[in-house]
Every structure is written in C-alpha cells, then in structure tokens.
Coordinates of C-alpha atoms and ligand atoms in Angstrom, one line a residue:
M141 CA 0.4 -0.1 0.4
T142 CA 1.4 3.2 -0.6
L143 CA 1.5 5.9 1.8
P144 CA -0.8 9.2 1.5
R145 CA 1.0 12.1 0.9
T146 CA -0.3 15.6 2.8
P147 CA -2.6 15.4 5.2
L148 CA -4.9 16.4 2.5
L149 CA -5.4 13.2 1.1
A150 CA -4.2 11.4 3.9
A151 CA -8.0 13.0 5.2
A152 CA -9.8 12.1 2.3
T153 CA -8.1 8.6 2.4
A154 CA -9.5 8.3 5.9
V155 CA -13.4 9.6 4.7
A156 CA -13.7 7.3 2.4
A157 CA -12.7 3.8 4.4
L158 CA -14.7 4.9 7.2
A159 CA -18.0 5.5 4.9
T160 CA -17.5 2.1 3.7
L161 CA -18.0 0.6 7.0
S162 CA -20.9 0.1 8.1
A163 CA -22.7 1.6 10.0
T164 CA -23.2 -0.4 12.6
A165 CA -19.1 -2.2 12.4
V166 CA -18.2 1.6 12.9
Q167 CA -20.8 1.9 16.5
A168 CA -19.0 -1.8 17.3
Q169 CA -15.4 -1.0 16.8
A170 CA -15.7 1.9 19.3
Q171 CA -16.5 0.4 21.5
G172 CA -13.6 -1.7 21.4
P173 CA -13.5 -5.9 21.7
L174 CA -16.4 -7.4 24.3
K175 CA -14.7 -8.3 26.9
V176 CA -15.9 -12.7 27.2
G177 CA -14.1 -14.9 30.5
L178 CA -14.4 -18.3 29.7
M179 CA -14.6 -19.9 33.3
L180 CA -14.2 -23.7 32.6
P181 CA -11.8 -26.6 33.8
Y182 CA -8.8 -27.0 32.7
T183 CA -7.5 -29.4 35.0
G184 CA -8.9 -32.4 36.4
T185 CA -11.7 -35.0 35.7
Y186 CA -14.2 -33.1 33.7
A187 CA -10.4 -31.2 32.0
A188 CA -10.9 -32.5 28.7
L189 CA -14.8 -30.7 28.9
G190 CA -13.4 -27.7 29.0
N191 CA -11.0 -27.3 26.4
A192 CA -13.8 -28.8 23.6
I193 CA -16.4 -26.1 24.8
E194 CA -13.4 -23.5 24.6
N195 CA -12.4 -25.1 21.0
G196 CA -16.4 -24.9 19.9
F197 CA -17.1 -21.5 21.3
K198 CA -13.8 -20.3 19.5
Q199 CA -15.1 -22.4 15.6
Y200 CA -18.3 -20.1 16.1
V201 CA -16.1 -16.9 16.2
A202 CA -14.0 -17.8 13.9
E203 CA -16.9 -18.8 11.1
Q204 CA -18.3 -15.3 11.8
G205 CA -14.3 -13.6 10.7
G206 CA -13.7 -13.2 13.9
K207 CA -16.2 -11.3 15.3
L208 CA -19.5 -11.6 17.5
G209 CA -21.9 -8.7 16.4
G210 CA -18.8 -6.7 15.1
R211 CA -17.6 -7.1 18.4
E212 CA -13.6 -8.3 18.4
I213 CA -13.7 -10.6 21.6
A214 CA -10.9 -10.4 24.0
Y215 CA -10.6 -13.5 26.5
F216 CA -10.4 -13.6 30.0
K217 CA -9.4 -16.7 31.5
V218 CA -9.9 -19.2 34.7
D219 CA -9.6 -22.8 35.4
D220 CA -11.6 -23.5 37.7
E221 CA -10.6 -27.2 39.2
S222 CA -14.7 -28.2 39.4
D223 CA -14.4 -27.0 42.5
P224 CA -17.1 -25.7 43.9
S225 CA -15.2 -24.3 47.0
K226 CA -12.8 -22.0 44.9
A227 CA -16.0 -21.3 42.8
T228 CA -17.1 -17.5 44.3
D229 CA -13.3 -16.5 44.3
N230 CA -13.1 -17.5 40.4
V231 CA -16.0 -15.9 39.4
N232 CA -14.7 -13.3 41.3
K233 CA -11.8 -11.8 39.6
L234 CA -13.7 -11.8 36.1
I235 CA -16.4 -9.7 37.8
K236 CA -14.7 -7.8 40.1
R237 CA -10.9 -7.6 38.9
D238 CA -11.3 -8.0 34.7
N239 CA -14.2 -6.4 34.5
V240 CA -15.9 -9.0 31.7
D241 CA -18.6 -7.7 30.2
V242 CA -20.3 -11.5 29.1
I243 CA -19.2 -15.3 31.8
V244 CA -19.0 -18.5 29.9
G245 CA -18.7 -22.2 32.0
T246 CA -18.9 -23.9 33.1
V247 CA -19.2 -27.7 33.5
H248 CA -19.4 -29.1 37.4
S249 CA -22.8 -28.0 39.1
G250 CA -21.9 -27.2 41.6
V251 CA -19.1 -25.3 40.7
A252 CA -21.6 -23.2 37.8
L253 CA -24.6 -23.0 41.3
A254 CA -22.1 -20.3 42.5
M255 CA -21.7 -18.4 39.4
A256 CA -25.3 -18.1 39.1
R257 CA -25.2 -16.8 42.6
A258 CA -22.1 -14.7 42.4
V259 CA -24.0 -13.4 38.3
K260 CA -27.7 -12.7 40.6
E261 CA -25.7 -10.1 41.7
S262 CA -23.9 -8.6 39.9
K263 CA -26.1 -8.6 37.1
T264 CA -22.9 -10.5 34.8
M265 CA -24.5 -11.8 31.7
L266 CA -23.9 -15.4 31.4
I267 CA -24.2 -17.8 29.3
V268 CA -23.7 -21.7 30.7
P269 CA -22.3 -23.9 28.5
N270 CA -22.8 -27.7 29.7
A271 CA -23.7 -27.4 33.6
G272 CA -27.2 -29.7 33.9
A273 CA -27.9 -27.6 37.4
D274 CA -32.5 -27.0 37.8
A275 CA -31.8 -24.6 39.5
I276 CA -30.3 -22.6 37.5
T277 CA -33.1 -22.2 34.4
G278 CA -35.1 -23.4 37.6
P279 CA -35.0 -21.0 41.7
L280 CA -32.5 -19.1 40.6
C281 CA -32.8 -18.6 36.4
A282 CA -32.9 -14.6 35.7
P283 CA -33.1 -12.4 32.9
N284 CA -29.5 -13.0 32.4
I285 CA -28.6 -16.8 33.0
I286 CA -28.7 -18.5 29.7
R287 CA -28.1 -22.2 28.7
S288 CA -26.4 -23.7 26.0
S289 CA -27.0 -27.5 26.9
F290 CA -29.3 -29.1 28.6
S291 CA -30.6 -29.0 32.4
N292 CA -30.4 -32.0 33.7
W293 CA -33.3 -33.5 34.4
Q294 CA -33.5 -33.8 30.5
P295 CA -31.2 -36.4 30.0
G296 CA -32.0 -38.5 33.3
Y297 CA -35.7 -38.8 32.1
A298 CA -35.2 -39.0 27.9
T299 CA -32.7 -42.1 29.3
G300 CA -35.0 -43.6 31.8
V301 CA -38.0 -43.5 28.2
I302 CA -36.0 -45.4 26.9
A303 CA -35.1 -48.3 29.6
A304 CA -38.9 -48.4 30.1
Q305 CA -40.0 -48.6 27.1
K306 CA -37.3 -51.4 26.5
G307 CA -38.4 -53.7 29.2
Y308 CA -36.7 -53.2 32.2
K309 CA -38.3 -53.9 35.9
K310 CA -35.6 -53.2 38.2
A311 CA -32.8 -50.7 38.0
M312 CA -29.7 -49.6 39.7
T313 CA -28.0 -46.5 40.2
I314 CA -25.3 -45.2 40.2
T315 CA -23.8 -41.1 40.0
W316 CA -21.2 -38.3 41.8
N317 CA -22.7 -37.4 45.0
Y318 CA -23.7 -33.7 43.5
A319 CA -25.9 -31.9 42.4
A320 CA -25.6 -33.1 39.1
G321 CA -25.3 -37.1 39.7
A322 CA -28.7 -37.0 41.9
E323 CA -30.5 -34.8 39.8
T324 CA -30.0 -36.4 36.1
V325 CA -30.8 -39.9 38.6
K326 CA -34.0 -38.3 39.9
G327 CA -34.9 -37.4 36.1
F328 CA -34.0 -41.0 35.4
T329 CA -36.3 -42.5 38.3
E330 CA -39.0 -41.0 37.0
A331 CA -39.5 -41.6 34.0
F332 CA -38.9 -45.6 34.7
E333 CA -41.7 -45.8 37.0
K334 CA -44.0 -43.6 35.3
G335 CA -43.0 -46.3 32.3
G336 CA -43.9 -49.0 34.9
G337 CA -39.8 -48.9 36.1
K338 CA -38.8 -49.4 39.9
V339 CA -35.6 -47.8 40.6
V340 CA -34.8 -50.5 43.4
K341 CA -30.9 -48.6 45.0
D342 CA -28.9 -45.8 44.1
L343 CA -25.4 -46.3 44.5
N344 CA -22.8 -43.1 44.7
L345 CA -19.8 -41.9 45.8
P346 CA -18.0 -38.7 46.0
F347 CA -17.1 -36.2 43.6
P348 CA -14.8 -36.9 41.5
N349 CA -13.4 -40.5 42.9
V350 CA -13.2 -43.2 40.7
E351 CA -13.1 -46.2 43.7
F352 CA -16.0 -48.3 41.8
Q353 CA -15.2 -51.5 43.4
A354 CA -16.7 -52.6 45.8
L355 CA -20.6 -50.5 44.9
L356 CA -20.0 -52.6 41.1
T357 CA -19.6 -56.1 43.8
E358 CA -22.6 -54.8 44.9
I359 CA -24.6 -54.4 41.6
A360 CA -23.3 -58.0 40.8
A361 CA -25.2 -59.6 43.7
Q362 CA -28.4 -57.7 43.2
K363 CA -28.5 -58.7 39.6
P364 CA -30.7 -55.6 38.5
D365 CA -32.3 -55.7 35.1
V366 CA -30.1 -52.5 33.9
V367 CA -27.6 -50.2 35.5
F368 CA -28.1 -46.4 35.3
A369 CA -25.2 -44.5 35.2
F370 CA -24.0 -40.5 35.4
F371 CA -20.4 -39.7 34.9
A372 CA -18.7 -38.5 32.7
G373 CA -14.9 -37.1 31.3
G374 CA -12.1 -39.0 32.6
G375 CA -14.6 -40.8 35.6
A376 CA -16.6 -42.2 33.0
V377 CA -14.0 -43.5 31.4
K378 CA -12.5 -45.5 34.0
F379 CA -16.9 -46.4 34.6
V380 CA -16.5 -48.5 31.8
K381 CA -13.6 -50.1 31.7
D382 CA -14.2 -51.1 35.3
Y383 CA -17.9 -52.4 34.2
D384 CA -16.6 -53.9 32.1
A385 CA -13.3 -56.1 33.7
A386 CA -15.8 -56.5 36.5
G387 CA -17.6 -58.9 33.8
L388 CA -20.8 -57.3 34.7
K389 CA -21.5 -55.7 30.5
K390 CA -22.3 -59.4 30.1
S391 CA -25.1 -60.6 32.0
I392 CA -26.1 -56.8 33.0
P393 CA -26.4 -54.3 30.7
L394 CA -25.4 -51.1 31.7
M395 CA -27.1 -47.2 31.1
G396 CA -26.6 -43.7 31.4
S397 CA -26.9 -40.0 29.6
G398 CA -24.8 -40.2 27.1
F399 CA -22.3 -38.5 28.9
L400 CA -21.4 -41.8 30.1
T401 CA -19.8 -42.5 26.2
D402 CA -19.1 -38.4 25.2
G403 CA -15.7 -38.0 24.1
T404 CA -14.5 -40.6 25.5
L405 CA -15.0 -43.4 24.1
E406 CA -11.2 -43.2 21.7
A407 CA -10.3 -44.1 25.5
Q408 CA -12.8 -46.5 26.5
G409 CA -11.7 -47.8 23.9
A410 CA -14.0 -52.4 23.8
A411 CA -15.5 -51.9 26.4
A412 CA -18.3 -49.1 25.7
Q413 CA -19.6 -51.2 22.2
G414 CA -22.8 -51.2 22.5
L415 CA -23.9 -48.9 25.1
I416 CA -27.5 -47.3 23.9
T417 CA -28.0 -44.0 26.3
S418 CA -29.3 -40.5 24.8
L419 CA -28.1 -37.6 24.6
H420 CA -29.4 -33.7 22.8
Y421 CA -26.2 -35.4 20.5
A422 CA -25.1 -38.1 18.7
D423 CA -21.8 -37.5 16.5
G424 CA -23.9 -39.5 13.3
I425 CA -26.7 -36.8 13.4
D426 CA -27.2 -37.1 9.2
T427 CA -28.1 -33.2 8.8
P428 CA -25.6 -30.7 6.8
R429 CA -25.1 -28.4 10.0
N430 CA -24.1 -31.1 11.9
K431 CA -21.0 -32.2 9.4
A432 CA -20.2 -29.0 8.0
F433 CA -19.7 -28.6 11.8
R434 CA -17.6 -32.0 12.2
T435 CA -15.3 -31.5 9.1
T436 CA -14.6 -27.7 10.4
Y437 CA -14.0 -29.3 14.3
A438 CA -11.7 -31.9 13.4
V439 CA -8.9 -29.4 10.3
T440 CA -8.7 -27.2 13.2
Y441 CA -8.2 -29.5 16.2
K442 CA -7.3 -32.3 14.9
S443 CA -9.4 -34.2 17.4
Q444 CA -12.9 -35.1 16.7
P445 CA -16.1 -32.8 18.3
D446 CA -18.1 -34.2 20.9
V447 CA -21.2 -32.8 23.2
Y448 CA -19.0 -30.4 24.8
A449 CA -18.3 -28.7 21.4
V450 CA -21.7 -28.5 20.2
Q451 CA -22.7 -26.7 23.2
G452 CA -19.4 -24.1 23.4
Y453 CA -20.2 -23.2 19.5
D454 CA -24.5 -22.6 20.6
A455 CA -22.8 -20.8 23.6
A456 CA -20.8 -18.0 21.0
Q457 CA -23.8 -18.2 18.4
I458 CA -26.6 -17.9 21.4
L459 CA -24.3 -14.3 21.9
G460 CA -23.5 -13.2 18.4
A461 CA -27.5 -13.1 17.8
G462 CA -27.7 -11.2 21.0
L463 CA -25.2 -8.4 20.6
K464 CA -25.9 -8.6 16.4
A465 CA -29.8 -7.2 17.1
V466 CA -28.4 -4.6 18.5
K467 CA -25.7 -3.4 17.1
G468 CA -22.4 -5.0 19.2
D469 CA -24.0 -2.0 22.2
F470 CA -23.5 -4.4 24.6
A471 CA -25.4 -1.7 26.9
K472 CA -28.8 -2.9 25.4
R473 CA -28.8 -5.7 27.5
D474 CA -32.5 -6.1 27.8
A475 CA -33.3 -5.9 24.0
M476 CA -29.8 -8.4 24.1
V477 CA -32.0 -10.6 26.0
A478 CA -35.5 -10.1 24.3
A479 CA -34.2 -11.7 21.1
I480 CA -31.8 -13.8 22.9
G481 CA -35.3 -15.8 24.4
K482 CA -36.7 -16.2 20.5
M483 CA -33.8 -17.0 18.8
T484 CA -34.1 -20.7 17.1
V485 CA -31.0 -21.6 17.6
D486 CA -29.1 -23.2 14.3
S487 CA -26.9 -26.2 16.3
P488 CA -25.5 -29.2 14.9
R489 CA -27.5 -30.7 17.1
G490 CA -30.6 -29.8 15.7
K491 CA -32.6 -26.5 16.1
Y492 CA -34.1 -25.2 19.2
G493 CA -35.6 -22.7 21.0
L494 CA -34.7 -21.5 24.5
S495 CA -37.3 -21.5 27.5
A496 CA -39.1 -18.5 29.3
A497 CA -36.3 -20.2 31.9
H498 CA -33.2 -20.4 29.3
N499 CA -32.9 -23.4 29.0
P500 CA -33.1 -25.6 25.4
V501 CA -36.2 -27.1 24.4
Q502 CA -34.2 -29.7 22.5
D503 CA -35.0 -33.5 21.3
F504 CA -33.3 -36.3 22.4
Y505 CA -31.9 -38.8 21.3
V506 CA -30.9 -42.6 20.9
R507 CA -27.6 -43.5 20.3
E508 CA -25.5 -46.7 20.5
V509 CA -21.9 -47.0 20.1
K510 CA -20.6 -48.7 17.0
G511 CA -16.7 -47.7 16.7
P512 CA -15.3 -44.6 17.2
E513 CA -19.4 -42.9 17.1
N514 CA -22.4 -42.7 19.5
M515 CA -24.5 -43.0 16.7
M516 CA -27.5 -42.1 16.9
T517 CA -30.3 -44.7 16.8
G518 CA -33.7 -43.0 16.9
I519 CA -35.2 -40.2 19.9
A520 CA -36.5 -40.6 23.1
V521 CA -38.2 -37.7 23.0
K522 CA -39.4 -34.8 20.9
V523 CA -39.0 -31.6 22.2
L524 CA -38.3 -32.3 25.5
P525 CA -38.9 -28.9 28.0
D526 CA -37.2 -28.5 31.6
P527 CA -39.9 -28.2 33.8
A528 CA -38.1 -24.9 35.0
R529 CA -39.9 -25.9 38.2
G530 CA -39.4 -22.5 40.6
C531 CA -38.0 -20.2 37.5
K532 CA -40.1 -16.9 38.5
M533 CA -38.0 -13.5 36.1
Ligands
PHB270 C1 -22.7 -31.3 35.7 O1 -21.7 -31.6 37.0 O2 -23.1 -30.5 35.4 C2 -22.0 -31.9 34.4 C3 -21.4 -32.4 34.2 C4 -20.5 -33.2 33.3 C5 -21.4 -33.8 32.3 C6 -23.0 -33.1 32.2 C7 -23.5 -32.3 33.5 O3 -21.3 -34.4 31.1

C-alpha cells in the first residue's frame, strides 16, 4: 500500500475508508472488544470437557470472521478445577478484577451454582455451556442467565423413557454424589417408574472419586435388569472400563445419560461398544449443518468434536445473535436478552429455541456406541422442555 503524501490526502483517505464501513461496524468498533470470561475446568476429571467447550466457542467466532455482532472478542480465562469450594473466588476474578461483560462457564453443577449466585448480584451476563444444575433454570433463573446445554433432569428423564420401553423392570443407579448425579438420577427415576419400572437402589461415591469396586460388587450381588449411570470425562472412562472388566457388561445392561460415552470413546475402547444412552447430540446426526461443524472442528483442532464442543459453539451463537440485534451495543441488555429469548439456535444438534427460563427446548436422541461414534438410532423424546420448577422471572 502507498502512504498518503499530504495531510489533506490522508484525511480524504480516512473519510473514504470510513464511508465504506457500515454504521454497525463503526459503532461496534468504537466500543472496543467485548470482554468474555471463560471459566472452565482446564485440569481434573473434566479438563477435556472444558477444552472442547472453548474450542467450540472459538470455532463459531472464527466462522463469523473473528467477531460477534461486529465486536472483536477479548478473552479472560480462569481454570475452575471443577472445585465448588473455590468457585466464588474464581468467578469474582472475572467479575471484579477483569470486569468482563459476559462469562461463559462452566461444566460442574456445583461450581455453576456459585457462579449463578454471583452474577445474579453483579448482573454480569452468564452463558452456561454445560452444567445442568436444575436450579440454574429453576429458582435461580434470571434474565442475565442463559444455558446452551441442558438441565440435569432432561437427559436423565430421556434415558428413563428408553429403559422403560426396553421392558426393564428393576434398575440400580450409580453416580457421583453431587447436584448433577442426584438430579440426573431423579430424572431417570421419574420416567422409568412412570413407564412401569422400579429403581431398587441408588449407589454413589464422592466426586471425583473413581474407586468403583465395592459398588460394582453390590451391583453383581443385586442383579438388577439394568444399571443407569451418570459419570462424565475421565471418571466415565474409568467406570465403563471397570464395569466391563468386572464381567458385568455381559450380564447386566449398562445405560446412562450420553455423557457416559461422549468425548470418551477412544479411551474406553471395546468396553463401550454397544452401550445405549440418551443425549441431545449424537455424532452421526445426518444433516449438512452437523457435518460441516464436525469437519471444521476436526480440521481445526485435530480431534473429533463431542457434545461439549457443540454446547460451546452454541454459546457463541447465542451471544452473537443477541449482540447482532443491538448492533454490538452491549449496554442494550434488555433488547439483547429479548432477542435471545426469541431466537432459533441453528445448532449441529438440530434447531432449538429457549424456554422462558432460558433452557434449550430440544430433542433427546437414542444413541448406540458403534466403532468410534455415538450413532443416532432413534429419538427418545421429541422436544423435551425442562420443567423449570421454581423459576420466576
Ligand atoms: C454437571 O456437573 O452438571 C455435569 C458435568 C459433566 C457432564 C454433565 C453435567 O457431562
């Protein structure tokens, strides 16, 4: 490029350049970058989940030319370690120290509950890209809190529907003893018992322990028709392998919400083959939208995407739609939230809208592990809304 030689020419060049920018872009540029805090687990049993969410979020931003609603994005990162005891301090790093506009996080329900309480007070916008804690779109619901994932009740309920349809009568459940485990099991029990089954025993252990042997011995002794499990990340890898190694997989079918086999298949190997789960995503969803998402992800990150990547991708899409509606002017929060409430999220999982409590109203698929994928084999429940018990907005 040749440089303008006189001040007059320089001014004329600048005016011409400005004229070619749209009014939106000018406005958005004047506001500087939007500050996005990523509060996710980058260490511990959920580390891979946190990374996938960040990758998905950044993939969507990259597809929009690196901007959302015309705004550049500046990222601030905190590793929450999936540790609820550090959650309030961690979220305050983003709210008070970094003064971010939006927080995207997190994976662990216990950590997310502390985050929701903090942003209810500070009014910081929070987009939850995984944690299913029912209260977040229940009693803690708020205009500034939006979820791009699910409520714990949803995948539990959908899996209970399938287990009952299969004719199982007697189930045992096993999970970590915290909000996600307890609420997922509750959803499973509700649907399974409505369908004629009975949950005879709930087993659990503290998060993130993986000493499953004593509990597996109890399952072997009780011989239920089916076992329902909620585990995810590194813990899910170990559980599925231990269940198989204990010789249980052949005699007592293992089912779970789809987190049991999502993002974990390579590490689980043969132990996961044939497992049936339910989730709002499946690798093999045969749509151009999902195929394009998967191809770009695989090329960019040299790994296969999973449900967590989809939820991160959708978090960016939701934020982008809100910002676009106000031409990047984040101060117009009410208008942003109203636009988000009305939007259709064009997700790799399929299109969905948000409930009044800001939780996805979405289909739950039946999935079966075949080779390296959670293949979609049917629909467990079409358009399943979260009951949003206790939400008043
Ligand atoms: C949760 O704590 O809410 C949670 C964690 C991991 C999952 C799903 C839910 O895969």
